[in-house]
Short mmCIF file of C-alpha atoms in Angstrom, two decimals:
data_model
loop_
_atom_site.label_atom_id
_atom_site.label_comp_id
_atom_site.label_asym_id
_atom_site.label_seq_id
_atom_site.Cartn_x
_atom_site.Cartn_y
_atom_site.Cartn_z
CA ASN A 1 -7.52 35.89 118.65
CA ALA A 2 -9.88 38.07 116.99
CA GLY A 3 -11.87 40.00 119.23
CA VAL A 4 -15.03 40.90 120.05
CA MET A 5 -17.71 40.49 117.48
CA GLN A 6 -21.05 42.14 117.34
CA ASN A 7 -23.37 42.73 114.18
CA PRO A 8 -24.71 44.54 112.46
CA ARG A 9 -22.98 47.34 113.17
CA HIS A 10 -26.16 49.40 111.99
CA LEU A 11 -29.38 48.37 112.51
CA VAL A 12 -32.46 50.89 110.92
CA ARG A 13 -35.73 50.03 112.68
CA ARG A 14 -39.10 51.29 112.41
CA ARG A 15 -41.21 52.46 115.62
CA GLY A 16 -42.90 49.19 116.84
CA GLN A 17 -40.23 46.81 115.09
CA GLU A 18 -38.05 44.58 117.06
CA ALA A 19 -34.45 45.00 117.18
CA ARG A 20 -31.82 41.83 117.66
CA LEU A 21 -27.98 42.93 118.24
CA ARG A 22 -25.57 39.93 118.62
CA CYS A 23 -22.53 39.79 120.48
CA SER A 24 -19.28 36.95 120.32
CA PRO A 25 -17.03 37.61 123.01
CA MET A 26 -13.31 37.36 122.47
CA LYS A 27 -11.54 33.23 122.64
CA GLY A 28 -12.07 31.91 126.14
CA HIS A 29 -14.44 34.40 128.13
CA SER A 30 -17.25 33.68 129.55
CA HIS A 31 -18.47 37.39 130.86
CA VAL A 32 -20.76 39.41 128.98
CA TYR A 33 -21.78 43.31 129.21
CA TRP A 34 -24.35 45.28 127.17
CA TYR A 35 -23.48 49.37 127.43
CA ARG A 36 -25.53 51.63 125.60
CA GLN A 37 -24.22 55.19 124.75
CA LEU A 38 -26.68 57.88 124.21
CA PRO A 39 -25.46 60.54 122.07
CA GLU A 40 -23.01 63.36 124.04
CA GLU A 41 -23.35 60.73 126.91
CA GLY A 42 -20.93 58.21 128.60
CA LEU A 43 -21.71 55.07 128.31
CA LYS A 44 -24.87 53.54 130.87
CA PHE A 45 -24.36 49.40 131.39
CA MET A 46 -27.64 47.42 131.36
CA VAL A 47 -27.29 43.84 131.70
CA TYR A 48 -24.32 41.57 132.93
CA LEU A 49 -24.61 37.89 131.88
CA GLN A 50 -22.24 34.39 132.20
CA LYS A 51 -23.32 31.67 129.88
CA GLU A 52 -26.91 30.66 130.59
CA ASN A 53 -27.35 33.12 133.60
CA ILE A 54 -28.23 36.76 133.89
CA ILE A 55 -25.89 37.96 136.66
CA ASP A 56 -26.91 41.95 136.67
CA GLU A 57 -29.75 43.48 135.03
CA SER A 58 -30.31 46.51 136.93
CA GLY A 59 -29.35 48.79 134.17
CA MET A 60 -31.81 47.46 131.90
CA PRO A 61 -35.30 49.22 131.26
CA LYS A 62 -37.96 46.71 132.75
CA GLU A 63 -39.96 46.73 129.91
CA ARG A 64 -39.37 45.51 125.77
CA PHE A 65 -35.15 44.90 126.53
CA SER A 66 -34.28 41.44 127.08
CA ALA A 67 -30.81 39.57 126.78
CA GLU A 68 -29.60 35.92 126.47
CA PHE A 69 -26.33 34.22 126.67
CA PRO A 70 -27.15 31.14 125.59
CA LYS A 71 -24.85 27.87 126.01
CA GLU A 72 -24.00 27.94 122.04
CA GLY A 73 -23.45 30.98 120.63
CA PRO A 74 -23.32 34.55 120.70
CA SER A 75 -25.08 37.15 123.38
CA ILE A 76 -28.49 38.48 122.24
CA LEU A 77 -29.79 41.83 122.96
CA ARG A 78 -33.36 42.23 122.16
CA ILE A 79 -35.48 45.10 122.28
CA GLN A 80 -39.67 44.67 121.24
CA GLN A 81 -41.60 47.19 119.73
CA VAL A 82 -39.05 50.06 119.84
CA VAL A 83 -38.83 53.59 119.73
CA ARG A 84 -37.22 56.74 118.86
CA GLY A 85 -35.91 57.15 122.42
CA ASP A 86 -33.68 53.25 121.54
CA SER A 87 -32.05 55.15 119.13
CA ALA A 88 -28.35 54.42 120.76
CA ALA A 89 -24.80 52.85 120.05
CA TYR A 90 -24.78 49.52 121.85
CA PHE A 91 -21.45 48.37 123.17
CA CYS A 92 -20.64 44.70 124.46
CA ALA A 93 -17.74 43.43 126.15
CA SER A 94 -16.34 40.00 127.38
CA SER A 95 -14.02 39.34 130.39
CA PRO A 96 -12.90 35.96 131.08
CA GLY A 97 -14.12 35.86 134.64
CA GLN A 98 -15.13 38.04 136.85
CA VAL A 99 -11.55 38.86 139.01
CA ASN A 100 -10.14 40.23 135.70
CA ASN A 101 -10.76 43.74 135.62
CA GLU A 102 -10.56 44.42 131.98
CA GLN A 103 -13.43 44.26 129.95
CA PHE A 104 -12.35 44.61 126.06
CA PHE A 105 -15.26 46.24 123.68
CA GLY A 106 -16.98 45.15 120.47
CA PRO A 107 -17.52 48.11 117.67
CA GLY A 108 -21.12 48.68 118.94
CA THR A 109 -24.37 48.07 117.13
CA ARG A 110 -25.61 51.66 115.86
CA LEU A 111 -29.66 51.27 116.30
CA THR A 112 -31.62 54.01 114.32
CA VAL A 113 -35.05 54.35 114.96
CA LEU A 114 -37.06 55.75 112.94
CA ASP B 1 -27.43 60.42 139.53
CA GLN B 2 -23.73 60.27 137.86
CA GLN B 3 -21.45 59.36 139.66
CA VAL B 4 -18.12 59.45 137.54
CA LYS B 5 -17.77 63.01 136.26
CA GLN B 6 -15.66 63.90 133.37
CA ASN B 7 -16.22 67.63 134.00
CA SER B 8 -14.22 68.83 131.27
CA PRO B 9 -16.05 68.18 127.45
CA SER B 10 -12.92 68.83 125.47
CA LEU B 11 -9.47 69.63 126.22
CA SER B 12 -6.51 70.78 123.19
CA VAL B 13 -3.28 70.68 123.52
CA GLN B 14 -0.08 71.04 121.47
CA GLU B 15 2.17 68.12 120.24
CA GLY B 16 4.75 67.01 122.36
CA ARG B 17 3.10 68.47 125.10
CA ILE B 18 1.41 67.13 128.17
CA SER B 19 -2.42 66.40 128.02
CA ILE B 20 -4.36 65.91 131.54
CA LEU B 21 -7.37 64.32 131.63
CA ASN B 22 -9.37 64.37 134.97
CA CYS B 23 -12.41 62.63 136.19
CA ASP B 24 -14.08 62.76 140.01
CA TYR B 25 -15.85 60.20 141.88
CA THR B 26 -18.41 60.33 144.19
CA ASN B 27 -19.12 56.32 145.39
CA SER B 28 -16.21 55.35 148.12
CA MET B 29 -17.06 51.59 147.20
CA PHE B 30 -15.28 52.10 143.72
CA ASP B 31 -12.27 50.20 144.05
CA TYR B 32 -10.73 49.57 140.35
CA PHE B 33 -10.47 52.24 138.10
CA LEU B 34 -10.02 52.23 134.18
CA TRP B 35 -9.68 55.32 131.38
CA TYR B 36 -10.65 53.83 128.19
CA LYS B 37 -10.20 55.51 124.62
CA LYS B 38 -12.48 55.97 121.89
CA TYR B 39 -12.46 56.73 118.41
CA PRO B 40 -15.59 57.60 116.29
CA ALA B 41 -17.21 54.27 115.33
CA GLU B 42 -14.98 52.32 117.05
CA GLY B 43 -15.58 50.72 120.52
CA PRO B 44 -13.86 51.69 123.50
CA THR B 45 -10.03 50.76 123.58
CA PHE B 46 -8.43 49.93 127.53
CA LEU B 47 -5.80 52.21 128.13
CA ILE B 48 -4.79 51.98 131.75
CA SER B 49 -5.95 51.05 134.98
CA ILE B 50 -5.12 51.77 138.62
CA SER B 51 -6.41 49.76 141.71
CA SER B 52 -8.05 51.65 144.48
CA ILE B 53 -4.66 50.48 146.85
CA LYS B 54 -2.41 52.14 145.00
CA ASP B 55 -1.69 56.09 143.80
CA LYS B 56 0.07 55.92 140.70
CA ASN B 57 0.89 53.14 137.50
CA GLU B 58 2.74 54.20 134.90
CA ASP B 59 2.64 52.51 131.02
CA GLY B 60 4.69 53.64 128.39
CA ARG B 61 3.20 57.50 127.71
CA PHE B 62 0.40 57.17 130.07
CA THR B 63 0.47 57.54 133.75
CA VAL B 64 -2.77 57.37 135.99
CA PHE B 65 -2.69 59.34 139.52
CA LEU B 66 -5.48 58.30 142.12
CA ASN B 67 -6.43 60.55 144.98
CA LYS B 68 -8.43 57.82 147.17
CA SER B 69 -9.21 61.26 150.08
CA ALA B 70 -9.98 63.75 146.71
CA LYS B 71 -12.43 60.53 145.12
CA HIS B 72 -10.00 62.12 141.97
CA LEU B 73 -7.86 60.88 138.93
CA SER B 74 -5.90 61.78 136.00
CA LEU B 75 -4.52 60.50 133.42
CA HIS B 76 -1.35 61.96 131.86
CA ILE B 77 -0.08 61.68 128.36
CA VAL B 78 3.29 62.32 127.76
CA PRO B 79 4.24 63.54 124.85
CA SER B 80 0.99 63.96 123.38
CA GLN B 81 0.95 62.79 119.89
CA PRO B 82 -2.00 63.41 117.06
CA GLY B 83 -2.95 59.78 117.34
CA ASP B 84 -3.91 60.86 120.81
CA SER B 85 -6.88 62.98 119.73
CA ALA B 86 -10.17 60.82 120.84
CA VAL B 87 -13.00 60.80 123.17
CA TYR B 88 -11.54 59.04 126.24
CA PHE B 89 -13.62 57.95 128.94
CA CYS B 90 -12.89 57.62 133.04
CA ALA B 91 -14.84 54.74 134.13
CA ALA B 92 -14.86 53.07 137.99
CA ARG B 93 -15.92 49.77 139.20
CA ARG B 94 -17.53 47.96 142.58
CA LEU B 95 -17.50 44.85 143.26
CA ASP B 96 -20.79 44.42 144.12
CA GLY B 97 -22.31 40.63 145.13
CA THR B 98 -20.93 38.56 142.00
CA ALA B 99 -21.03 41.50 139.49
CA SER B 100 -17.97 43.80 138.27
CA LYS B 101 -19.95 46.24 135.96
CA LEU B 102 -18.52 49.63 134.88
CA THR B 103 -19.50 53.23 135.51
CA PHE B 104 -18.19 55.73 132.81
CA GLY B 105 -17.72 59.22 133.01
CA THR B 106 -19.15 61.18 130.13
CA GLY B 107 -15.74 61.62 128.13
CA THR B 108 -13.36 64.46 127.21
CA ARG B 109 -12.80 65.07 123.56
CA LEU B 110 -8.96 65.26 123.46
CA GLN B 111 -7.00 67.32 119.98
CA VAL B 112 -3.44 66.97 119.79
CA THR B 113 -2.96 69.89 117.40
CA LEU B 114 0.54 69.84 115.56
#
């Protein structure tokens, strides 16, 4: 049973470009969470999605950031017009359902904005 | 507003001795607590958890203690092994409507020396 997969593992973008981060949850998991870790900080919640639905986006910046989890395919975190402050590690986690308290994390995508 | 705090950024322990990692929280609505271990360039790995209705949970070398009145939890690792060297994150969960996002502390870097 493959774990949570994220790609790319490393992404370099210039200021103003778009960044697309992908997350494939564990088999059988229908809940996806995105977290961001800035240097020397803990992980900060961004958004929680179920298939085709955004459940909680309270941690997502209001502008330039969007997330989706379509019926088919991976979850996508999109950052438009990236700025240097977006440089961070972005982690995706999945769980089988709300009542299951454990979230399994992917290896992360390290975004560097030049 | 840091609702989960790990006040010790680092800890060094000799192999075979006990490692004690501490975590404090401020939100009394948190009802589930987890510890994650993280190696560099990898995603967090779930270690152990505890529900707010318990005060202790043990799994092999790992024991988590919860003191609800003090809003404090700790992770004990005994005996410590060199492979335990990693960053440890405390996380808390609050059921808020249908969401179960995790709130993380800033982490404690554990170094187990020979």
